[in-house]
Tab-separated table of C-alpha atoms (C1' of nucleotides) in Angstrom:
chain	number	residue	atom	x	y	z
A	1	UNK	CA	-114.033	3.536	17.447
A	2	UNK	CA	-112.686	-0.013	17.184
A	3	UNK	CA	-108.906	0.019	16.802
A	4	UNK	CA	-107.506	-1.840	13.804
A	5	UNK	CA	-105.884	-5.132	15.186
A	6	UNK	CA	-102.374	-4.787	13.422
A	7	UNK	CA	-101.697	-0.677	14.395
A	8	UNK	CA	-98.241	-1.008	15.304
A	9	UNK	CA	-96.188	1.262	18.137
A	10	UNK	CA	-94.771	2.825	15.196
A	11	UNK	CA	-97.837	3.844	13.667
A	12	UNK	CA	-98.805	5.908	16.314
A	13	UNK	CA	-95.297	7.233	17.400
A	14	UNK	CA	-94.586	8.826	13.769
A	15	UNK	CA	-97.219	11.264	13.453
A	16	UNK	CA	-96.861	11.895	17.254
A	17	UNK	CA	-93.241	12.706	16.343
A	18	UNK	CA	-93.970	14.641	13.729
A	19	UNK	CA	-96.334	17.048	15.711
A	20	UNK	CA	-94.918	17.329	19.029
A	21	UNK	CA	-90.389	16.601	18.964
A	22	UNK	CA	-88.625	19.180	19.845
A	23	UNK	CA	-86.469	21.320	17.817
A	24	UNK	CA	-83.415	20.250	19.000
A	25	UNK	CA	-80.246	22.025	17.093
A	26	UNK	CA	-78.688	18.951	16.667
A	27	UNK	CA	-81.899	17.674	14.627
A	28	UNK	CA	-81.286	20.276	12.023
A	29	UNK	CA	-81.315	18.754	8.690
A	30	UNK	CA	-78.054	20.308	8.019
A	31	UNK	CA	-76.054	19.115	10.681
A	32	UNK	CA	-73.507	16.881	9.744
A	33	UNK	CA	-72.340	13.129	10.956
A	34	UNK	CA	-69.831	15.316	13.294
A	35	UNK	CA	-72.375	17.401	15.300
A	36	UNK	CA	-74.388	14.677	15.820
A	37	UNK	CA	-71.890	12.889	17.349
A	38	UNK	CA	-70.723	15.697	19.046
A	39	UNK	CA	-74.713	15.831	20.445
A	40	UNK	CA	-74.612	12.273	21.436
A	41	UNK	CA	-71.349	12.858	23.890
A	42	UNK	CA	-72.496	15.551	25.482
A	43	UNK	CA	-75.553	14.359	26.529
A	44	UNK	CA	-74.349	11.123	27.988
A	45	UNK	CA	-75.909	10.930	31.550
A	46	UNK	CA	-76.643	15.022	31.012
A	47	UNK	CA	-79.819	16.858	30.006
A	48	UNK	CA	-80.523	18.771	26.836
A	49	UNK	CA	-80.954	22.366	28.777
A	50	UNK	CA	-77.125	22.149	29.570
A	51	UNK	CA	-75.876	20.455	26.373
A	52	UNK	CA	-77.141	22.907	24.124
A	53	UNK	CA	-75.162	26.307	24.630
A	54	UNK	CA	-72.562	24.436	24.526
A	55	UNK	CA	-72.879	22.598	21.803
A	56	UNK	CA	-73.260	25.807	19.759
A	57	UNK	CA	-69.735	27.030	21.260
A	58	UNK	CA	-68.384	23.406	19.996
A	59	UNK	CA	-69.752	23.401	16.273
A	60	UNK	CA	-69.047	27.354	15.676
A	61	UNK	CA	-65.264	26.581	17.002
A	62	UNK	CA	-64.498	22.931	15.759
A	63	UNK	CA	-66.556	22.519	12.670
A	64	UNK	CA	-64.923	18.948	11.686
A	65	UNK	CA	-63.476	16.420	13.483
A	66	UNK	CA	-59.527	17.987	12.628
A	67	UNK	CA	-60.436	21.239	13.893
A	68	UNK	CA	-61.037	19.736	17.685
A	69	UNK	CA	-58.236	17.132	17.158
A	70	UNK	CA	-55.791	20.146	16.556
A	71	UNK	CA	-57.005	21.926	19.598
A	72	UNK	CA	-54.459	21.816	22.787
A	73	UNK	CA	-56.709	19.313	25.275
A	74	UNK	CA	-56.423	22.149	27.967
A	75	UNK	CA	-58.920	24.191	25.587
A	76	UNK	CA	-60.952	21.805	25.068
A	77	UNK	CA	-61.592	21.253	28.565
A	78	UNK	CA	-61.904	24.231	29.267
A	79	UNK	CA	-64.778	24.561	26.555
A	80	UNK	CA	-66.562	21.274	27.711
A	81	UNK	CA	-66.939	23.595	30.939
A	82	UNK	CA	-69.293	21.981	33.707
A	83	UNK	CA	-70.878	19.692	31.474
A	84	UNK	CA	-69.294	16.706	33.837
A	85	UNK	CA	-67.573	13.475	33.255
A	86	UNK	CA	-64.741	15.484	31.277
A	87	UNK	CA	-63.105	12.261	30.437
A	88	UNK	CA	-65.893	12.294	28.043
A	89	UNK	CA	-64.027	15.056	26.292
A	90	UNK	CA	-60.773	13.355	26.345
A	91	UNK	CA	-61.848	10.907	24.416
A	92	UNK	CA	-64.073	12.529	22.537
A	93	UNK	CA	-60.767	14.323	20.942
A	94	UNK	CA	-60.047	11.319	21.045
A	95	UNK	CA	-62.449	9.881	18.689
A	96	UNK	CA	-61.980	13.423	16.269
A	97	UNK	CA	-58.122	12.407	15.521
A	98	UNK	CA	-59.166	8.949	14.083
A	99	UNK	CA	-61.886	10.063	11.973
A	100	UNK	CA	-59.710	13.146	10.777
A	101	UNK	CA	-56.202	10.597	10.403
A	102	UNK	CA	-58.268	7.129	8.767
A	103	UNK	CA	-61.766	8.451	8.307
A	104	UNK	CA	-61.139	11.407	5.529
A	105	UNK	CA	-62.624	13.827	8.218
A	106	UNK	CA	-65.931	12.037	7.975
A	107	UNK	CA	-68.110	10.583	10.656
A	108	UNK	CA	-68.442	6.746	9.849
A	109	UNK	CA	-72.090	5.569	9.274
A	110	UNK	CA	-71.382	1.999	10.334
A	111	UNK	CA	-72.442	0.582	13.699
A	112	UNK	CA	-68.801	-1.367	13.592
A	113	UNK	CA	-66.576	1.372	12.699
A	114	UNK	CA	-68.034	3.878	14.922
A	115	UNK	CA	-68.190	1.164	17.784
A	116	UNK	CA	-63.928	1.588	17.400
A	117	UNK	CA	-63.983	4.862	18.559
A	118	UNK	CA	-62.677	6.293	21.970
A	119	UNK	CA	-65.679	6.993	24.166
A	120	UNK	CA	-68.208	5.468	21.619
A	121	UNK	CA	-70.483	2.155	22.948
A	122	UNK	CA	-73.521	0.560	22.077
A	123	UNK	CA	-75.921	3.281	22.381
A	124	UNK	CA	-73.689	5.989	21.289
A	125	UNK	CA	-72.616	4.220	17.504
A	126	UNK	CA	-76.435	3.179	16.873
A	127	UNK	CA	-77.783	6.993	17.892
A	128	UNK	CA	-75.227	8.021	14.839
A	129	UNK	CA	-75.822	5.454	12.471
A	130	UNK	CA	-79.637	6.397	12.989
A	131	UNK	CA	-79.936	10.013	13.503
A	132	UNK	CA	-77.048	10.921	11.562
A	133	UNK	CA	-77.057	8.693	8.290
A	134	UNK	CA	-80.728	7.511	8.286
A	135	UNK	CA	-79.800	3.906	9.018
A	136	UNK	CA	-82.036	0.830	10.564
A	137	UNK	CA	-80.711	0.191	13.627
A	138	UNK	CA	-82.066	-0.549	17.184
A	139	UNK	CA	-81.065	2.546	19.473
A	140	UNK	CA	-81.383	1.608	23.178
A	141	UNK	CA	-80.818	4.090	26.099
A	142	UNK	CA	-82.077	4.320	29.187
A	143	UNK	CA	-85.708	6.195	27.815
A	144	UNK	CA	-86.279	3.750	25.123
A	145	UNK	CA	-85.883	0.846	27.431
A	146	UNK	CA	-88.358	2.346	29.628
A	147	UNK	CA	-90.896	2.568	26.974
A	148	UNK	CA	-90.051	-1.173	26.286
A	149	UNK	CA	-90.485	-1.938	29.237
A	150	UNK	CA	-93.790	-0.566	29.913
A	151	UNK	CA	-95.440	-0.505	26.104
A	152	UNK	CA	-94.680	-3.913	25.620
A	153	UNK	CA	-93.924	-5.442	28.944
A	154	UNK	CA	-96.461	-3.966	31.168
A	155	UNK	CA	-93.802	-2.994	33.980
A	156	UNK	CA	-93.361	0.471	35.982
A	157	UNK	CA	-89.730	0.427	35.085
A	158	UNK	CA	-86.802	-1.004	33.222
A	159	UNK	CA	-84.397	-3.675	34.858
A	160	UNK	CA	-80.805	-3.919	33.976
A	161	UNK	CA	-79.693	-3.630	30.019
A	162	UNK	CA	-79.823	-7.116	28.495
A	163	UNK	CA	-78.696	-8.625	25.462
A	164	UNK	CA	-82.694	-9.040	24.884
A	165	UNK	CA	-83.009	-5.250	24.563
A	166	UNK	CA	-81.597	-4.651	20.720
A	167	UNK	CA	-83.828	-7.450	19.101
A	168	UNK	CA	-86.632	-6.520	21.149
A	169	UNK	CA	-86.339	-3.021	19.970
A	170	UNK	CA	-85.428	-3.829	16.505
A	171	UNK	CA	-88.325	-5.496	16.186
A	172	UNK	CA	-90.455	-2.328	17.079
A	173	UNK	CA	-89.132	-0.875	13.504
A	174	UNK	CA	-90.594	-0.157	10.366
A	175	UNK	CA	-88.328	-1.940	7.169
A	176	UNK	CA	-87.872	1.236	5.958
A	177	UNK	CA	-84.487	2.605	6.807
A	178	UNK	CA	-86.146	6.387	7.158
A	179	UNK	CA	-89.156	5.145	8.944
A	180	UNK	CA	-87.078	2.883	11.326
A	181	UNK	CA	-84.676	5.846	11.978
A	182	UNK	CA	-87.151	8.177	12.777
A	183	UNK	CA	-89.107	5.750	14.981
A	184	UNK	CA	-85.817	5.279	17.298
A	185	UNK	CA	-86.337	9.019	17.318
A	186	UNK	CA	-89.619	9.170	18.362
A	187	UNK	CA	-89.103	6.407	21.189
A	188	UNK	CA	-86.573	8.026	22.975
A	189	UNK	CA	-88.351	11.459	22.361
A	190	UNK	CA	-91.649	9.392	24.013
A	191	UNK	CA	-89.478	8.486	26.753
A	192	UNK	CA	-87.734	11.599	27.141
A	193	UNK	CA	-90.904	14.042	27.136
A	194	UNK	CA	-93.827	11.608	28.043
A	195	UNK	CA	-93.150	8.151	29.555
A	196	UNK	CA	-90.998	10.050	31.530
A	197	UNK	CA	-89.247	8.062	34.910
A	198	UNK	CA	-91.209	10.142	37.660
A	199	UNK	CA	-95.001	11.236	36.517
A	200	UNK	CA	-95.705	9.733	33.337
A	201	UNK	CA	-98.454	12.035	31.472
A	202	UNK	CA	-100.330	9.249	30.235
A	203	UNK	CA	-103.250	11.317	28.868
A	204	UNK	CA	-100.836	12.800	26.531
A	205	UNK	CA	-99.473	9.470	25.355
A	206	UNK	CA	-99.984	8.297	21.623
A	207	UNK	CA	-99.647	5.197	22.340
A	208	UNK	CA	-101.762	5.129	25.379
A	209	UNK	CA	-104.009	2.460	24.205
A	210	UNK	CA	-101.473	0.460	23.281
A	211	UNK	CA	-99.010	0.509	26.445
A	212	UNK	CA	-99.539	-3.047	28.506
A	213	UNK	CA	-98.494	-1.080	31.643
A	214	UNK	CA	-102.089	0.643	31.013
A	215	UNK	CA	-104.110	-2.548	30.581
A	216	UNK	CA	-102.319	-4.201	33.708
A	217	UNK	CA	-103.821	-1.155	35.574
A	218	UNK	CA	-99.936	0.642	36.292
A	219	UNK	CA	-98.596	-2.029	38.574
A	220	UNK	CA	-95.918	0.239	40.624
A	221	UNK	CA	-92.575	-1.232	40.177
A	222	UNK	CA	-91.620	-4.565	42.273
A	223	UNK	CA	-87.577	-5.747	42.865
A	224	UNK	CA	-84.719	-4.710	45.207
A	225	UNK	CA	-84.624	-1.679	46.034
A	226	UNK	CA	-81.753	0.467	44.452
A	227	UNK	CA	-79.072	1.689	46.663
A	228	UNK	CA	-78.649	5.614	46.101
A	229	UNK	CA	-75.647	7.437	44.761
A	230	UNK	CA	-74.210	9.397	47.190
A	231	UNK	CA	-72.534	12.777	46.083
A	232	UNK	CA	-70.975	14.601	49.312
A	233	UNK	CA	-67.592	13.573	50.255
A	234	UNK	CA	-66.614	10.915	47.312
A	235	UNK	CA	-63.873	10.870	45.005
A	236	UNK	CA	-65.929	12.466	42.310
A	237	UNK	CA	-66.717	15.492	44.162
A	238	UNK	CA	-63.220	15.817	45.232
A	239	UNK	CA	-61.880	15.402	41.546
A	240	UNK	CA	-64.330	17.835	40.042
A	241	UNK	CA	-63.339	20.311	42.723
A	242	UNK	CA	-59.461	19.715	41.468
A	243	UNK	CA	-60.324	20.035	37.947
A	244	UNK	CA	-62.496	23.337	38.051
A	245	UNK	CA	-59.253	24.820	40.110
A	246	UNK	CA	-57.724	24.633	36.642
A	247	UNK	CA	-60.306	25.459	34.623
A	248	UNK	CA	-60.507	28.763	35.964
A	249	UNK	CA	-56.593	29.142	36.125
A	250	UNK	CA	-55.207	30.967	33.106
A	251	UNK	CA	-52.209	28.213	33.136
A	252	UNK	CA	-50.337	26.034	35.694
A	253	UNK	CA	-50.937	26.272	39.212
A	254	UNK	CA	-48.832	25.938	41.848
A	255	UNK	CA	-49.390	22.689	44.462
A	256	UNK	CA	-51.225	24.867	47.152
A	257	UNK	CA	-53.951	26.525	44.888
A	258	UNK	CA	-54.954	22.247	44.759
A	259	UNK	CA	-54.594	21.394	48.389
A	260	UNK	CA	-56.760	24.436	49.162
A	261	UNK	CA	-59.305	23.090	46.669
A	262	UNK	CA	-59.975	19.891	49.222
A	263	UNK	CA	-58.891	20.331	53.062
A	264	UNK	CA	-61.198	18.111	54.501
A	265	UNK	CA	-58.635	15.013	53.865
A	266	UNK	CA	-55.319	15.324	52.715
A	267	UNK	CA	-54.537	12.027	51.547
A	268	UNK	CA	-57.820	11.626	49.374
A	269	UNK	CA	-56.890	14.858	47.835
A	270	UNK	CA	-53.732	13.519	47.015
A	271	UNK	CA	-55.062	10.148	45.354
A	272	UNK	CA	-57.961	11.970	43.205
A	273	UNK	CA	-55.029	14.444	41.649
A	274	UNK	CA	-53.144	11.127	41.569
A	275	UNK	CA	-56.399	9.200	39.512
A	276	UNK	CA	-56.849	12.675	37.024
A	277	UNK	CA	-52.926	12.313	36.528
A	278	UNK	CA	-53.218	8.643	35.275
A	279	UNK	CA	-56.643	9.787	33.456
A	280	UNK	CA	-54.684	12.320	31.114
A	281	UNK	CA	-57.019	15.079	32.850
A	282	UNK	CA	-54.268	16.679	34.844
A	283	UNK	CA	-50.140	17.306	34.070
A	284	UNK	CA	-47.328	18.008	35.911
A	285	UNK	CA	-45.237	19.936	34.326
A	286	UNK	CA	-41.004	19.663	35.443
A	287	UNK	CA	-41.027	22.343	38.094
A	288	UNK	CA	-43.501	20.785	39.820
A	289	UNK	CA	-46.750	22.996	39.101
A	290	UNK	CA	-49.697	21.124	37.648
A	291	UNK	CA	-51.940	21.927	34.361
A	292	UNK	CA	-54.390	20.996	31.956
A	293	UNK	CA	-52.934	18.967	29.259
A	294	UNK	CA	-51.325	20.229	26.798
A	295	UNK	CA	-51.321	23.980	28.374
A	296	UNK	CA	-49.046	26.195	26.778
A	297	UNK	CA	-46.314	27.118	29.492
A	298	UNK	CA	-45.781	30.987	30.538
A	299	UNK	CA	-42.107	31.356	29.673
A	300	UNK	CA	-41.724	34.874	31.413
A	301	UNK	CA	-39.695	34.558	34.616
A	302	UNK	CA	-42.833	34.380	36.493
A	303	UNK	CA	-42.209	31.271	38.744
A	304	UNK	CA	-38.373	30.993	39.589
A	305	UNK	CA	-37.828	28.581	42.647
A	306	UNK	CA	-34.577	29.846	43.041
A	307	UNK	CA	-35.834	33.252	44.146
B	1	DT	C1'	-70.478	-7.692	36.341
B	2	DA	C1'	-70.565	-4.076	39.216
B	3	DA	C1'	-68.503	-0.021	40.437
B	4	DG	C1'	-66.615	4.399	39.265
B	5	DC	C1'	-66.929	8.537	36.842
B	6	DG	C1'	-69.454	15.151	37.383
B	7	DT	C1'	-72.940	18.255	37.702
B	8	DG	C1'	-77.015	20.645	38.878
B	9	DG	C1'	-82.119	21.002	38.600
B	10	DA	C1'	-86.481	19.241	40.172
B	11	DA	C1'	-89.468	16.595	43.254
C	1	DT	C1'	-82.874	18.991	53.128
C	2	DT	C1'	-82.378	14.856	50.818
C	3	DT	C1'	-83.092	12.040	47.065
C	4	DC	C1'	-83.623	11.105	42.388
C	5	DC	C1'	-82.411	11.472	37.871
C	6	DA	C1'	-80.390	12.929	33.066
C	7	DA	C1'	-79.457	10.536	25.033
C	8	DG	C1'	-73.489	5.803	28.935
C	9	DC	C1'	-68.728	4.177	28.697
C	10	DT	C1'	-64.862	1.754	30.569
C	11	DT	C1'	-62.449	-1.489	33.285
DNA sequence: TAAGCGTGGAA
DNA sequence: TTTCCAAGCTT
């Protein structure tokens, strides 16, 4: 069959949606402005499988933005567990106490308001605005711009974010608010499940006979090559090791139970717990033993440096 | 603007 | 084993 000459991208990606999305808790239709933006955090740089659990442990403890704001920050780092980047749950605490002080409790629905927010960017205030209040509004991560890139620009890969990307993706949208919301869903869902960054599954693509990467014939991707991210030995791996010291600890920790957390090199020990201290992730409390923020301190005669 | 920031599963 | 990658934000 001939295909009609004005089928749009959308067109194809809402029924597709319909059919095949996952059922993602966070999709729910009763979940509220607040665990969708809870959803949106956690899975910054971090994939559903681990987000999900807990995400359930989040939403059955903190309900509404006061409930998390109330929490003491130790907790709540504690509860954001090995999710990673934990400075993500700083601020996402953050974030809670100015929609619970100036926002009535309630999630803003505008891109500008929620753009205000602690730990909230580009991505992060449209994927609310969209998913949680049904609004028209380009949503651009790193999926989505891979679709783009290949649907409509016939290349293997995404470069770097642009200012090109919103308007380019805006103007993938229906002009219905619903439709357009649901299509942002459906192109990162596309990108996420099936135009996927290694091993497309083309043959399972609705938009297959749309994509310009399929007429040019799937040129591989051409540019610099991308320097890797290495892991073992960096500041990162050091910090994290730090940090899940005092997860595990029922309260402060004396300086030892640290240094044994990183022998390899003293003095970048010393900086990283140095960095987490500036960060708010880490506190020393006046005898000298460090903590999660905002950890309630043992008053029995436990520690007594006099002894 | 580019670098820094966690973690772990899959290729 | 190593490398790549996953719904980014901040400085």
């Amino acid at each position: 069959m001939t295909l009609a000459p004005d089928t749009t991208l959308a067109d194809r990606l809402l029924p597709w949606y319909v059919a095949h999305a996952r059922d993602l808790p966070w999709r729910h239709a009763d979940v509220t402005g607040w665990g969708v933006l809870v959803s949106e955090i956690m899975l910054q740089q971090t994939p559903v499988a681990r987000v999900e659990p807990i995400w359930h442990e989040w939403m059955a403890r903190w309900p509404r933005p006061s409930d998390l704001a109330a929490a003491p920050t130790a907790e709540v780092l504690r509860a954001w567990g090995k999710l990673g980047y934990p400075r993500r749950a700083l601020r996402l605490q953050a974030a809670a106490a100015v929609v619970a002080a100036e926002h009535d409790d309630v999630v803003p629905s505008d891109v500008e308001t929620l753009l205000a927010l602690p730990g909230i960017g580009a991505y992060t205030a449209r994927a609310v605005a969209a998913f949680a209040y049904g609004r028209r509004c380009p949503v651009v991560d790193t999926n989505v711009r891979r679709v783009v890139a290949r649907a409509v620009h016939g290349r293997a890969e995404a470069g770097d974010a642009s200012a090109r990307d919103l308007p380019e993706t805006e103007a993938l949208l229906p002009l219905d608010d619903a439709a357009a919301a649901r299509t942002s869903a459906a192109l990162m869902e596309l990108g996420a499940t099936v135009c996927v960054a290694r091993g497309p599954r083309c043959a399972d693509c609705p938009v297959h006979d749309l994509c310009a990467w399929q007429h040019a014939g799937r040129p591989a991707r051409d540019g610099p090559v991308k320097k890797a991210q290495r892991w073992a030995g960096t500041d990162r791996q050091v910090r994290g090791r730090l940090l899940d010291v005092l997860r595990g600890a029922p309260g402060p920790v004396e300086a030892p139970a640290l240094e044994s957390a990183w022998l390899t090199d003293p003095a970048q020990r010393a900086r990283c717990l140095d960095s987490l201290l500036v960060d708010g992730l880490v506190e020393q409390l006046a005898d000298g033993r460090f903590a999660l923020p905002g950890e309630p301190v043992d008053t029995q005669a436990t520690h007594d440096p006099s002894s």
